Amino acid sequence: MAAAEPVYSPTTVSETKSKKWLIVPTDNLDKVRCLIKVVEVLLSFVAFILEEVVTNCMSCSPLYFFEFVSCTAFLFTTLLLILLATTLHKRVGISCWPSLDFVYTALMAAFFFIASIVFASDNGGTDLENAAVAFGFLATVAFLVDAGWFVKTRGFPFKKTNQQAASNGGAPVAEAEKLNREQNEAD
């Protein structure tokens, strides 16, 4: 039997897959916003942990609302950060990431602000509760900065533009002759 020839010739180059899993900056997340989102995750987590360590509450509803908001902000912001900073966002099937990101960030800022005010106005005054409220307000500021930076760098995501850009950068030029005129003259 003849010796088997190799399948690949020396000129064939195998395709190497990129092992890079973190792809910041992307179309949806620049480096500054990625850093801001990391700060949001950390502040939300600290606010959540400080709230969880509280052992007694006189009126527990504000505490529970703050718990819900801080936990939701921590988990969803972490998920959003992972999705936008990796290639996973391409597999989810959502095409409106900028709008979703902006709406989520603005809503979290509003909810954190409301939860922090409610919890600050009705708590036992312990150091843990006051620290949780302080981190809640810091998280609110981080979410507001994120939304503001988004608008500054990318514009408002729901602004409709009615201008159609020409493909060559200039104004569109009307055609000199119509197709029907050529066909009628040929007959």
GROMACS .gro file of C-alpha atoms in nm:
model
  187
    1MET     CA    1   0.000   0.000   0.000
    2ALA     CA    2   0.109   0.349  -0.072
    3ALA     CA    3   0.169   0.588   0.211
    4ALA     CA    4  -0.125   0.814   0.282
    5GLU     CA    5  -0.073   1.173   0.181
    6PRO     CA    6  -0.141   1.443   0.437
    7VAL     CA    7  -0.482   1.606   0.413
    8TYR     CA    8  -0.347   1.957   0.458
    9SER     CA    9  -0.074   2.090   0.239
   10PRO     CA   10   0.192   2.313   0.394
   11THR     CA   11   0.032   2.624   0.243
   12THR     CA   12  -0.302   2.566   0.411
   13VAL     CA   13  -0.347   2.779   0.720
   14SER     CA   14  -0.593   2.659   0.977
   15GLU     CA   15  -0.845   2.915   1.093
   16THR     CA   16  -0.774   3.023   1.448
   17LYS     CA   17  -1.069   3.127   1.655
   18SER     CA   18  -1.029   3.433   1.865
   19LYS     CA   19  -1.009   3.337   2.230
   20LYS     CA   20  -1.090   3.689   2.334
   21TRP     CA   21  -1.413   3.679   2.532
   22LEU     CA   22  -1.422   4.041   2.648
   23ILE     CA   23  -1.474   4.270   2.350
   24VAL     CA   24  -1.493   4.621   2.494
   25PRO     CA   25  -1.525   4.863   2.321
   26THR     CA   26  -1.812   4.749   2.100
   27ASP     CA   27  -2.091   4.920   1.910
   28ASN     CA   28  -2.307   4.896   2.223
   29LEU     CA   29  -2.057   4.960   2.503
   30ASP     CA   30  -1.751   5.184   2.508
   31LYS     CA   31  -1.476   5.169   2.770
   32VAL     CA   32  -1.610   5.459   2.978
   33ARG     CA   33  -1.961   5.317   2.997
   34CYS     CA   34  -1.819   4.973   3.076
   35LEU     CA   35  -1.635   5.123   3.372
   36ILE     CA   36  -1.949   5.308   3.481
   37LYS     CA   37  -2.150   4.984   3.460
   38VAL     CA   38  -1.889   4.806   3.675
   39VAL     CA   39  -1.927   5.085   3.933
   40GLU     CA   40  -2.307   5.046   3.916
   41VAL     CA   41  -2.274   4.672   3.982
   42LEU     CA   42  -2.040   4.728   4.278
   43LEU     CA   43  -2.250   5.005   4.436
   44SER     CA   44  -2.571   4.807   4.391
   45PHE     CA   45  -2.407   4.501   4.543
   46VAL     CA   46  -2.276   4.692   4.845
   47ALA     CA   47  -2.618   4.858   4.898
   48PHE     CA   48  -2.783   4.516   4.877
   49ILE     CA   49  -2.539   4.353   5.122
   50LEU     CA   50  -2.568   4.640   5.371
   51GLU     CA   51  -2.946   4.617   5.356
   52GLU     CA   52  -2.933   4.238   5.402
   53VAL     CA   53  -2.727   4.270   5.721
   54VAL     CA   54  -2.997   4.480   5.888
   55THR     CA   55  -3.149   4.253   6.156
   56ASN     CA   56  -3.437   4.463   6.292
   57CYS     CA   57  -3.680   4.694   6.121
   58MET     CA   58  -3.957   4.905   6.268
   59SER     CA   59  -4.139   4.944   5.938
   60CYS     CA   60  -4.017   4.675   5.700
   61SER     CA   61  -4.187   4.782   5.377
   62PRO     CA   62  -3.925   5.048   5.289
   63LEU     CA   63  -3.651   4.799   5.369
   64TYR     CA   64  -3.807   4.535   5.144
   65PHE     CA   65  -3.856   4.782   4.860
   66PHE     CA   66  -3.493   4.892   4.887
   67GLU     CA   67  -3.391   4.524   4.895
   68PHE     CA   68  -3.589   4.453   4.579
   69VAL     CA   69  -3.446   4.752   4.389
   70SER     CA   70  -3.085   4.698   4.496
   71CYS     CA   71  -3.095   4.324   4.422
   72THR     CA   72  -3.265   4.379   4.085
   73ALA     CA   73  -3.016   4.649   3.992
   74PHE     CA   74  -2.722   4.429   4.089
   75LEU     CA   75  -2.841   4.119   3.904
   76PHE     CA   76  -2.976   4.285   3.589
   77THR     CA   77  -2.685   4.528   3.553
   78THR     CA   78  -2.444   4.237   3.588
   79LEU     CA   79  -2.636   4.047   3.321
   80LEU     CA   80  -2.647   4.351   3.091
   81LEU     CA   81  -2.275   4.413   3.141
   82ILE     CA   82  -2.191   4.051   3.058
   83LEU     CA   83  -2.412   4.055   2.750
   84LEU     CA   84  -2.283   4.384   2.613
   85ALA     CA   85  -1.915   4.323   2.693
   86THR     CA   86  -1.905   3.982   2.525
   87THR     CA   87  -2.034   3.832   2.204
   88LEU     CA   88  -2.335   3.685   2.386
   89HIS     CA   89  -2.552   3.983   2.290
   90LYS     CA   90  -2.542   3.862   1.929
   91ARG     CA   91  -2.699   3.529   2.027
   92VAL     CA   92  -2.994   3.666   2.225
   93GLY     CA   93  -3.195   3.790   1.928
   94ILE     CA   94  -3.242   4.148   2.044
   95SER     CA   95  -3.156   4.415   1.789
   96CYS     CA   96  -3.237   4.729   1.989
   97TRP     CA   97  -2.961   4.711   2.252
   98PRO     CA   98  -2.902   5.088   2.274
   99SER     CA   99  -3.269   5.159   2.344
  100LEU     CA  100  -3.296   4.874   2.592
  101ASP     CA  101  -2.977   4.982   2.770
  102PHE     CA  102  -3.088   5.346   2.794
  103VAL     CA  103  -3.439   5.267   2.920
  104TYR     CA  104  -3.307   5.016   3.173
  105THR     CA  105  -3.044   5.258   3.303
  106ALA     CA  106  -3.289   5.547   3.334
  107LEU     CA  107  -3.549   5.329   3.510
  108MET     CA  108  -3.290   5.192   3.753
  109ALA     CA  109  -3.179   5.546   3.836
  110ALA     CA  110  -3.540   5.645   3.909
  111PHE     CA  111  -3.617   5.332   4.111
  112PHE     CA  112  -3.294   5.357   4.313
  113PHE     CA  113  -3.366   5.724   4.384
  114ILE     CA  114  -3.720   5.650   4.502
  115ALA     CA  115  -3.614   5.348   4.707
  116SER     CA  116  -3.332   5.543   4.872
  117ILE     CA  117  -3.562   5.832   4.962
  118VAL     CA  118  -3.829   5.598   5.101
  119PHE     CA  119  -3.575   5.395   5.299
  120ALA     CA  120  -3.399   5.710   5.426
  121SER     CA  121  -3.727   5.858   5.548
  122ASP     CA  122  -3.844   5.548   5.731
  123ASN     CA  123  -3.572   5.343   5.895
  124GLY     CA  124  -3.440   5.278   6.242
  125GLY     CA  125  -3.145   5.515   6.201
  126THR     CA  126  -2.879   5.248   6.250
  127ASP     CA  127  -2.538   5.285   6.092
  128LEU     CA  128  -2.606   4.992   5.857
  129GLU     CA  129  -2.931   5.142   5.733
  130ASN     CA  130  -2.771   5.483   5.682
  131ALA     CA  131  -2.479   5.324   5.496
  132ALA     CA  132  -2.720   5.128   5.275
  133VAL     CA  133  -2.909   5.451   5.197
  134ALA     CA  134  -2.580   5.629   5.117
  135PHE     CA  135  -2.479   5.353   4.876
  136GLY     CA  136  -2.829   5.365   4.727
  137PHE     CA  137  -2.786   5.734   4.650
  138LEU     CA  138  -2.435   5.669   4.512
  139ALA     CA  139  -2.578   5.398   4.287
  140THR     CA  140  -2.846   5.645   4.174
  141VAL     CA  141  -2.574   5.891   4.077
  142ALA     CA  142  -2.386   5.618   3.888
  143PHE     CA  143  -2.698   5.525   3.690
  144LEU     CA  144  -2.766   5.893   3.614
  145VAL     CA  145  -2.406   5.944   3.499
  146ASP     CA  146  -2.440   5.637   3.276
  147ALA     CA  147  -2.763   5.766   3.118
  148GLY     CA  148  -2.612   6.112   3.077
  149TRP     CA  149  -2.295   5.978   2.918
  150PHE     CA  150  -2.507   5.766   2.684
  151VAL     CA  151  -2.701   6.072   2.564
  152LYS     CA  152  -2.383   6.279   2.536
  153THR     CA  153  -2.192   6.025   2.328
  154ARG     CA  154  -2.467   5.852   2.130
  155GLY     CA  155  -2.762   6.088   2.144
  156PHE     CA  156  -3.113   6.015   2.260
  157PRO     CA  157  -3.198   5.665   2.135
  158PHE     CA  158  -3.559   5.741   2.041
  159LYS     CA  159  -3.493   6.056   1.838
  160LYS     CA  160  -3.630   6.006   1.489
  161THR     CA  161  -3.441   6.154   1.200
  162ASN     CA  162  -3.632   6.218   0.879
  163GLN     CA  163  -3.324   6.304   0.677
  164GLN     CA  164  -3.212   6.051   0.422
  165ALA     CA  165  -2.841   6.055   0.357
  166ALA     CA  166  -2.721   6.020   0.002
  167SER     CA  167  -2.492   5.726  -0.056
  168ASN     CA  168  -2.207   5.936  -0.197
  169GLY     CA  169  -2.233   6.212   0.061
  170GLY     CA  170  -2.381   6.471  -0.176
  171ALA     CA  171  -2.733   6.580  -0.248
  172PRO     CA  172  -2.936   6.339  -0.463
  173VAL     CA  173  -2.953   6.440  -0.829
  174ALA     CA  174  -3.272   6.399  -1.032
  175GLU     CA  175  -3.246   6.182  -1.343
  176ALA     CA  176  -3.219   6.370  -1.672
  177GLU     CA  177  -3.435   6.130  -1.874
  178LYS     CA  178  -3.715   5.901  -1.782
  179LEU     CA  179  -3.712   5.541  -1.894
  180ASN     CA  180  -4.053   5.565  -2.056
  181ARG     CA  181  -3.938   5.840  -2.293
  182GLU     CA  182  -3.666   5.615  -2.436
  183GLN     CA  183  -3.908   5.330  -2.483
  184ASN     CA  184  -4.169   5.552  -2.657
  185GLU     CA  185  -3.910   5.696  -2.897
  186ALA     CA  186  -3.791   5.349  -2.996
  187ASP     CA  187  -4.145   5.249  -3.101
   0.00000   0.00000   0.00000
